[in-house]
CSV table of C-alpha atoms and ligand atoms in Angstrom, one decimal:
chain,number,residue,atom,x,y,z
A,22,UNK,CA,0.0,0.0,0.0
A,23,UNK,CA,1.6,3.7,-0.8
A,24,UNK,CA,1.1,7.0,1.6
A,25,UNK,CA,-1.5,8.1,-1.3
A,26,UNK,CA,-3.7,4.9,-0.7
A,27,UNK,CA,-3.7,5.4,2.8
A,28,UNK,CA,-4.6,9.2,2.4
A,29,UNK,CA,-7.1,8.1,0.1
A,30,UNK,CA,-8.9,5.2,2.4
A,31,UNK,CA,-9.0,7.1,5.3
A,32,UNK,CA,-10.1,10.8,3.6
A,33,UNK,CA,-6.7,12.1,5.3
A,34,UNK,CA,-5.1,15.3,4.9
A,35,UNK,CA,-1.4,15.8,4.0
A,36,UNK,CA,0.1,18.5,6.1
A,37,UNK,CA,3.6,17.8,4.4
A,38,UNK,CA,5.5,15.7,2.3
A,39,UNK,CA,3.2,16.0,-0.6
A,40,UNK,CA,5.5,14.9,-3.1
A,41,UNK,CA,6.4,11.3,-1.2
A,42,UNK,CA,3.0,10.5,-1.0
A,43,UNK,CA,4.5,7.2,-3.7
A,44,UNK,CA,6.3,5.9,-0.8
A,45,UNK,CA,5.6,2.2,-0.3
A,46,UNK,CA,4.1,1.5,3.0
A,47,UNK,CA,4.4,-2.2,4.3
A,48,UNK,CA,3.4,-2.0,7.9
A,49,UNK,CA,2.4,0.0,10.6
A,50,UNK,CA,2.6,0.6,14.2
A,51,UNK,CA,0.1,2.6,16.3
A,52,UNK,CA,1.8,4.2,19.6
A,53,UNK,CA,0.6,7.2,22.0
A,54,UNK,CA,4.1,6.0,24.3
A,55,UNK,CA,7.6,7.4,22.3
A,56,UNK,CA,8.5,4.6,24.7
A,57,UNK,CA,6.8,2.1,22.3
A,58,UNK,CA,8.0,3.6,19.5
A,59,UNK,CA,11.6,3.3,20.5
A,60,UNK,CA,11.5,0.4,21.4
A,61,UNK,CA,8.6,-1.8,19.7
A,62,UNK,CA,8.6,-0.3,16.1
A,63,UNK,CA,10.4,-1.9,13.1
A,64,UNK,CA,12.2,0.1,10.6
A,65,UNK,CA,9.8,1.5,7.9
A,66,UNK,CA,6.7,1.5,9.6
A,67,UNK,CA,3.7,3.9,9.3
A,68,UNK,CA,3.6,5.3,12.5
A,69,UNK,CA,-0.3,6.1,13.9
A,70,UNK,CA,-0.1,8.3,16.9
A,71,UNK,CA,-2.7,11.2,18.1
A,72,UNK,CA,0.5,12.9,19.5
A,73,UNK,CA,1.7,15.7,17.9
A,74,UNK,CA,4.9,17.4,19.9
A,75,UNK,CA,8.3,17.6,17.8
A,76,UNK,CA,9.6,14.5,20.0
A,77,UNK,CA,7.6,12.4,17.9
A,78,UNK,CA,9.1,13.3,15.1
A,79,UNK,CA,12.7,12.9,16.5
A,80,UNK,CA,11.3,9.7,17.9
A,81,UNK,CA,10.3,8.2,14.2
A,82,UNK,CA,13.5,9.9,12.8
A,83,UNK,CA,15.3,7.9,15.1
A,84,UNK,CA,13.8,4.8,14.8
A,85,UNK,CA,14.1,5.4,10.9
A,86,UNK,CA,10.3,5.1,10.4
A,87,UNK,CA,8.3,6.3,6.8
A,88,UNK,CA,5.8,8.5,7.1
A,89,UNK,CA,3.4,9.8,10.7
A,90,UNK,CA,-0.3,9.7,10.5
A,91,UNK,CA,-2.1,11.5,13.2
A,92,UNK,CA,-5.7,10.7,14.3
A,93,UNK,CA,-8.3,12.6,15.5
A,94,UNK,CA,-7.5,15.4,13.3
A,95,UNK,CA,-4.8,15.9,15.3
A,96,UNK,CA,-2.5,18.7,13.8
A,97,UNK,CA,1.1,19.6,14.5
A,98,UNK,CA,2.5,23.0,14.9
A,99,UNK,CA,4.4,24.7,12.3
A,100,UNK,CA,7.7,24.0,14.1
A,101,UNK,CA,6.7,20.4,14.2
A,102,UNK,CA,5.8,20.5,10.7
A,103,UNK,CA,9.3,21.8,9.7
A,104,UNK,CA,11.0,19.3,11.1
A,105,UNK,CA,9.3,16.7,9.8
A,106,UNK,CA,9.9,18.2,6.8
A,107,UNK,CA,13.7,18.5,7.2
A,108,UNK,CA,13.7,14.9,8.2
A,109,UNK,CA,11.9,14.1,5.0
A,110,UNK,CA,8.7,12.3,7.4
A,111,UNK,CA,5.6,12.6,5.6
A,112,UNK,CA,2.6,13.7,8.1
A,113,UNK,CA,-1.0,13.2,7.3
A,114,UNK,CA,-3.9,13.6,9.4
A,115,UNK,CA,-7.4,12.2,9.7
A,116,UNK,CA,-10.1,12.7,11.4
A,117,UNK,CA,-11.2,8.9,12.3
A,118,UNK,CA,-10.3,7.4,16.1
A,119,UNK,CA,-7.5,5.9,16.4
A,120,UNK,CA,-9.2,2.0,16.6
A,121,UNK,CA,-11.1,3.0,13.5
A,122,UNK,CA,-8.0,4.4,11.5
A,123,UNK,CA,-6.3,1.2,12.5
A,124,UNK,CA,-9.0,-1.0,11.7
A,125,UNK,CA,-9.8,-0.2,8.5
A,126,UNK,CA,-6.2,0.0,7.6
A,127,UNK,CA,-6.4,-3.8,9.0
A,128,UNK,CA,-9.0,-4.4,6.9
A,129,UNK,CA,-7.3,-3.0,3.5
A,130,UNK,CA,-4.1,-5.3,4.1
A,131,UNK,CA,-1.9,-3.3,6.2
A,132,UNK,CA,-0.1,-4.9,8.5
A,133,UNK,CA,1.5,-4.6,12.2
A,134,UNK,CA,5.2,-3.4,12.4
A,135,UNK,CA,5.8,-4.1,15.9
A,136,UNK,CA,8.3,-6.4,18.0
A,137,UNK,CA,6.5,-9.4,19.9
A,138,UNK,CA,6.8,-8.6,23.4
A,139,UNK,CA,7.4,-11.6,25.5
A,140,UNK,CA,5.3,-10.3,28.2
A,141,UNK,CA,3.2,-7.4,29.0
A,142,UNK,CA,2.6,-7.6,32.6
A,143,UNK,CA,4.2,-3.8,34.6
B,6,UNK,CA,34.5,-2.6,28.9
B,7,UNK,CA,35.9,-5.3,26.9
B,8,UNK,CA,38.4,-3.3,25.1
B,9,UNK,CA,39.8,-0.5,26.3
B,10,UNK,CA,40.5,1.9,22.5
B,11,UNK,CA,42.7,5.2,23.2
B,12,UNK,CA,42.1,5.9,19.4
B,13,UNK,CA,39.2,8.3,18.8
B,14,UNK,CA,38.9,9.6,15.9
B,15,UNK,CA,35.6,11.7,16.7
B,16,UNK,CA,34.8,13.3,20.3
B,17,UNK,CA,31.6,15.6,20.7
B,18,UNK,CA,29.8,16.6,23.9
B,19,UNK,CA,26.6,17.9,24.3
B,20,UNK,CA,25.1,19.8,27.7
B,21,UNK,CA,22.0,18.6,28.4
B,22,UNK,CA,19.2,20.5,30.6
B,23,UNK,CA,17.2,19.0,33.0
B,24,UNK,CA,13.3,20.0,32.6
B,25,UNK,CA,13.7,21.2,29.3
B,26,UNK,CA,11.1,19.1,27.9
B,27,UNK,CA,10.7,20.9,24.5
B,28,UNK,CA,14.5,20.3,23.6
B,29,UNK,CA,14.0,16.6,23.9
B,30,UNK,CA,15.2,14.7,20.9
B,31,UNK,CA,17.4,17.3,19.9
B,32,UNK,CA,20.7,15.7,21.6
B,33,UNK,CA,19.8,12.9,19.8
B,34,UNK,CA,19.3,14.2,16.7
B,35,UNK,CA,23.1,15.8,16.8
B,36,UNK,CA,24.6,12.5,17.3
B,37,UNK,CA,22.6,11.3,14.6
B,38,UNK,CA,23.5,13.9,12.4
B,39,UNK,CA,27.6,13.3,13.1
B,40,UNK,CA,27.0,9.1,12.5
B,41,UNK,CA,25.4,10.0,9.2
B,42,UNK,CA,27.9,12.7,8.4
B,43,UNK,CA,30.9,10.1,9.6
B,44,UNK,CA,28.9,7.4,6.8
B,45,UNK,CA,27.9,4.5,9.3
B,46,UNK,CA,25.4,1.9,7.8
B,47,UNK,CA,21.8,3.1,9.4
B,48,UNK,CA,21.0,0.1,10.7
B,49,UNK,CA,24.4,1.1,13.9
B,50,UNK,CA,23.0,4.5,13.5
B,51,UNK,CA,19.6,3.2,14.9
B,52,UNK,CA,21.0,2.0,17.7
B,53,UNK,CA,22.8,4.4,18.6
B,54,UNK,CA,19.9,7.4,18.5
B,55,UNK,CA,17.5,5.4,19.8
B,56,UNK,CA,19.6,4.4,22.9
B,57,UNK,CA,20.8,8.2,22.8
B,58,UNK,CA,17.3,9.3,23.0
B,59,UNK,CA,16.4,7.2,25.8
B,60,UNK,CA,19.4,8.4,28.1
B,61,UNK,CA,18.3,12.3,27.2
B,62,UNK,CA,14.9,11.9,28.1
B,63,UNK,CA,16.4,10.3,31.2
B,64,UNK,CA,18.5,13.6,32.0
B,65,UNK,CA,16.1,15.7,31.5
B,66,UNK,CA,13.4,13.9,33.4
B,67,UNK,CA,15.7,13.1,36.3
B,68,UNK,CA,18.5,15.3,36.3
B,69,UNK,CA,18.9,19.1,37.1
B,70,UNK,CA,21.5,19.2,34.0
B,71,UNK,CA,23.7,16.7,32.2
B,72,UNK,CA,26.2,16.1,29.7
B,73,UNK,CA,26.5,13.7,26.7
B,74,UNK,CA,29.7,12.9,24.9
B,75,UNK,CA,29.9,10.5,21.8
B,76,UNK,CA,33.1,8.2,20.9
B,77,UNK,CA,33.8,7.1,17.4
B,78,UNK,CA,36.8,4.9,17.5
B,79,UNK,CA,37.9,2.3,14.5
B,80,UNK,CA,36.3,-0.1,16.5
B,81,UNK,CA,33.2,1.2,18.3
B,82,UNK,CA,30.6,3.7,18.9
B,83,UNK,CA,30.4,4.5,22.8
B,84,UNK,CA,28.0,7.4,24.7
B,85,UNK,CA,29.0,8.3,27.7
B,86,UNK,CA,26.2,10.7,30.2
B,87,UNK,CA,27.0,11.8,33.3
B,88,UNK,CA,24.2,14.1,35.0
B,89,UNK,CA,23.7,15.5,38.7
B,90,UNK,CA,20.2,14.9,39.8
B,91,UNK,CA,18.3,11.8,41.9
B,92,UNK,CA,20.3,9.5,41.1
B,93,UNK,CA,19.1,6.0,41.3
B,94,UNK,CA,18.9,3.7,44.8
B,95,UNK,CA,18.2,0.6,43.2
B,96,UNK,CA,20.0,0.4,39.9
B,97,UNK,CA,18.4,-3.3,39.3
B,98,UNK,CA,15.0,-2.2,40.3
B,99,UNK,CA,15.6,0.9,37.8
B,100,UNK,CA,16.8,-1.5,35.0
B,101,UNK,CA,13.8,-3.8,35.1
B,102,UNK,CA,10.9,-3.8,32.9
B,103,UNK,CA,8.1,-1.2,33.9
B,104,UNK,CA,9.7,-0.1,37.1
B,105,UNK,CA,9.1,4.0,36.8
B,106,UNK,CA,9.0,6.7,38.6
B,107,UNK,CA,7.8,9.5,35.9
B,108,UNK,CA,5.5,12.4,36.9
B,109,UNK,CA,2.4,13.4,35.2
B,110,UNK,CA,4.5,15.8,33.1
B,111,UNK,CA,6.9,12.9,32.0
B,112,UNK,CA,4.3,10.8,31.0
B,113,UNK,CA,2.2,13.3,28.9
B,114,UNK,CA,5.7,13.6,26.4
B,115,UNK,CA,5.1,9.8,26.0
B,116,UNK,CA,8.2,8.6,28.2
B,117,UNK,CA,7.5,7.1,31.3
B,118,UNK,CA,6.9,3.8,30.8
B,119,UNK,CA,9.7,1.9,32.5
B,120,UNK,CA,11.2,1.2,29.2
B,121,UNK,CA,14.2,3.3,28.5
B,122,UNK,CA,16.9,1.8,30.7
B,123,UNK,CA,15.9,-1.7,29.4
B,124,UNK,CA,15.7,-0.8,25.7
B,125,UNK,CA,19.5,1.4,25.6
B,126,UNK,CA,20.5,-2.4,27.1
B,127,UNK,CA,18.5,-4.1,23.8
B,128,UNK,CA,20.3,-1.8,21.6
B,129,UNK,CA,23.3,-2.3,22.7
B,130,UNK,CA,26.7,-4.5,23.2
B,131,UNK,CA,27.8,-3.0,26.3
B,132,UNK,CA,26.0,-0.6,28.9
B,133,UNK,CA,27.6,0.2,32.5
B,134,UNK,CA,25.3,2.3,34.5
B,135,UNK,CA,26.4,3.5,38.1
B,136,UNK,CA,24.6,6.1,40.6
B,137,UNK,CA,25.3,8.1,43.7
B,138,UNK,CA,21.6,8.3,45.1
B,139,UNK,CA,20.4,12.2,45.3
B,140,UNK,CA,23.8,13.4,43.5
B,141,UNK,CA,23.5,11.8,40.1
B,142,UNK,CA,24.0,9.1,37.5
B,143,UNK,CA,26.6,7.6,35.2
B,144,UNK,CA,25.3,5.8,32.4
B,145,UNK,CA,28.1,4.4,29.0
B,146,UNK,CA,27.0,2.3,26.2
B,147,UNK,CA,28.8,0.9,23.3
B,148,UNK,CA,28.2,-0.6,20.3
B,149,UNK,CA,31.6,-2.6,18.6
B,150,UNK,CA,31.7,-2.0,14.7
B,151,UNK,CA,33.6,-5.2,14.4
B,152,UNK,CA,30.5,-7.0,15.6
B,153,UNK,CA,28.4,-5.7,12.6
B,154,UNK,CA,28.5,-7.3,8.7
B,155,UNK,CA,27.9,-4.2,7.0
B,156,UNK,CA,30.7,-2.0,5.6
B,157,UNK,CA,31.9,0.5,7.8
B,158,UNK,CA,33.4,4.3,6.2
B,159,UNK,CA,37.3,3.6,7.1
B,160,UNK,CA,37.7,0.3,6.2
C,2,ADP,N1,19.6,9.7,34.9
C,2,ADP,C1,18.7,9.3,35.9
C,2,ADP,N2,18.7,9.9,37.1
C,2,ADP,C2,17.9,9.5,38.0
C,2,ADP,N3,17.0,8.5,37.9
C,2,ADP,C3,17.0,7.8,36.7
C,2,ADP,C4,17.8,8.2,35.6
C,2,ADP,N4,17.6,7.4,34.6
C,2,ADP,C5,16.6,6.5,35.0
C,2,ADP,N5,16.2,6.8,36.3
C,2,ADP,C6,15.2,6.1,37.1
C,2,ADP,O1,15.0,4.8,36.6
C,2,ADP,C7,13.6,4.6,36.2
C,2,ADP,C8,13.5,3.8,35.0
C,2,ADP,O2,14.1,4.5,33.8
C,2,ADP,P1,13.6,4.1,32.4
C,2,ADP,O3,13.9,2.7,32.2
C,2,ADP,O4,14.3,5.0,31.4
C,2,ADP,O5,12.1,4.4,32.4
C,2,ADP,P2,11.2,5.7,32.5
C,2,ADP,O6,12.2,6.9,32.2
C,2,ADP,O7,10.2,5.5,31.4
C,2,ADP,O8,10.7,5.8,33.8
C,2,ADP,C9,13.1,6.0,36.1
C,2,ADP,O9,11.7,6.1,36.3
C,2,ADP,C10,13.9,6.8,37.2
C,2,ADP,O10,13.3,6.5,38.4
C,3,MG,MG1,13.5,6.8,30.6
């Protein structure tokens, strides 16, 4: 699936990146923990998140993730968007729930990006 | 550490202040930018910011101020931090799974789940971390080039 389909299935808006909307997508992972992001997501991976400070951008830079997609028409500040755009991250936003956005990205293919845990007990 | 290498070809430090949540990342980001700039494969580059990023956020969560130095030798990629602040009683109890003590304001940035310490230790091949309890903490990783398949930029 590209950036453009996913825009396209879920009625998103592109706040940046316009022009790497062709990148191929194959998984994603779906974090409101930078925590999780660090250290559960693979390389590559869509990340979903409603959160929209600039650490989640160095977060997904970090981590070497594709593009961000941020629910609940969440929607970065300009600060936030530069940087995403000097780290060459796509950010789109729509205006589904986060278990919607996931589910129907679920339901068009996508699939999970994330490390097994072994075991989630605190 | 298992090798002790007196040849570094690139030293950087970087201050780090404690509280200053909206400079998160940022630390990170600079070493980052010298790995890439020095031409390591990304896949040691990852490891290195991600780990990088967890010991900032720890600074400036826990620590009144801090500073960060990066090591490239031939052989390895070390980060050494050293911070005055709580400094940690229990370093076991710190280095297990879930075991946090982050505030309301930690938590809201997305850290604070217990799973920093733990995860510099998963991207790693060596991390030391020492403390002095209510004066501060001392926390090196490394990761050995040697250990890694890829081609490295001096070989
Ligand atoms: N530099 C530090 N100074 C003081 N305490 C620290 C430091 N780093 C970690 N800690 C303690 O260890 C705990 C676990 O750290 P970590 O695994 O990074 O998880 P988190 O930061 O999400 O709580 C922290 O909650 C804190 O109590
Ligand atoms: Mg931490």
């Amino acid at each position: 699936m590209t950036l453009k389909e996913v825009k396209e299935i879920l009625n998103a808006e592109v706040i940046s990146g316009d022009h790497d909307l062709n990148k191929e997508i194959k998984c994603a992972f779906a974090a409101e923990l930078l925590s999780d992001v660090l250290a559960l997501a693979q390389e590559g991976a869509l990340l979903i998140t409603g959160f929209t400070h600039s650490q989640v951008v160095y977060a997904a830079d970090a981590a070497n993730l594709c593009a961000i997609l941020f629910v609940r028409s969440r929607w970065p500040n300009e600060a936030t968007q530069q940087l995403a755009i000097q780290k060459k991250i796509p950010l789109l936003s729509t205006s589904y729930m986060m278990f919607e956005t996931c589910g129907i990205l679920y339901e068009y293919g996508l699939k999970t990006c994330a490390l097994k845990v072994e075991d989630g007990k605190d | 550490m298992e090798r002790t290498d007196n040849n570094i070809l690139i030293h950087k430090t970087f201050h780090i202040e404690g509280g200053n949540f909206p400079n998160a990342g940022t630390i990170s980001d600079q070493v980052k930018k010298t790995l890439k700039e020095a031409g390591f494969p990304n896949s040691i580059i990852r490891r290195i910011a991600i780990a990088t990023f967890e010991a900032e956020m720890n600074v400036i969560c826990y620590a009144k101020q801090g500073e960060l130095s990066l090591f490239i030798t031939p052989h390895s990629l070390k980060v050494v931090v050293d911070d005055e602040g709580h400094g940690i009683l229990d370093i076991n109890l710190a280095m297990s799974e879930g075991y946090s003590t982050a505030d309301e304001k930690i938590r809201e940035l997305g850290f604070g789940a217990g799973m920093g310490l733990p995860n510099i230790k998963k991207n790693t091949d060596e991390m030391i971390l020492t403390s002095k309890f209510k004066q501060g903490t001392h926390l090196e990783f490394v990761v050995y080039l040697d250990r890694q398949e890829t081609h490295l930029p001096f070989e």
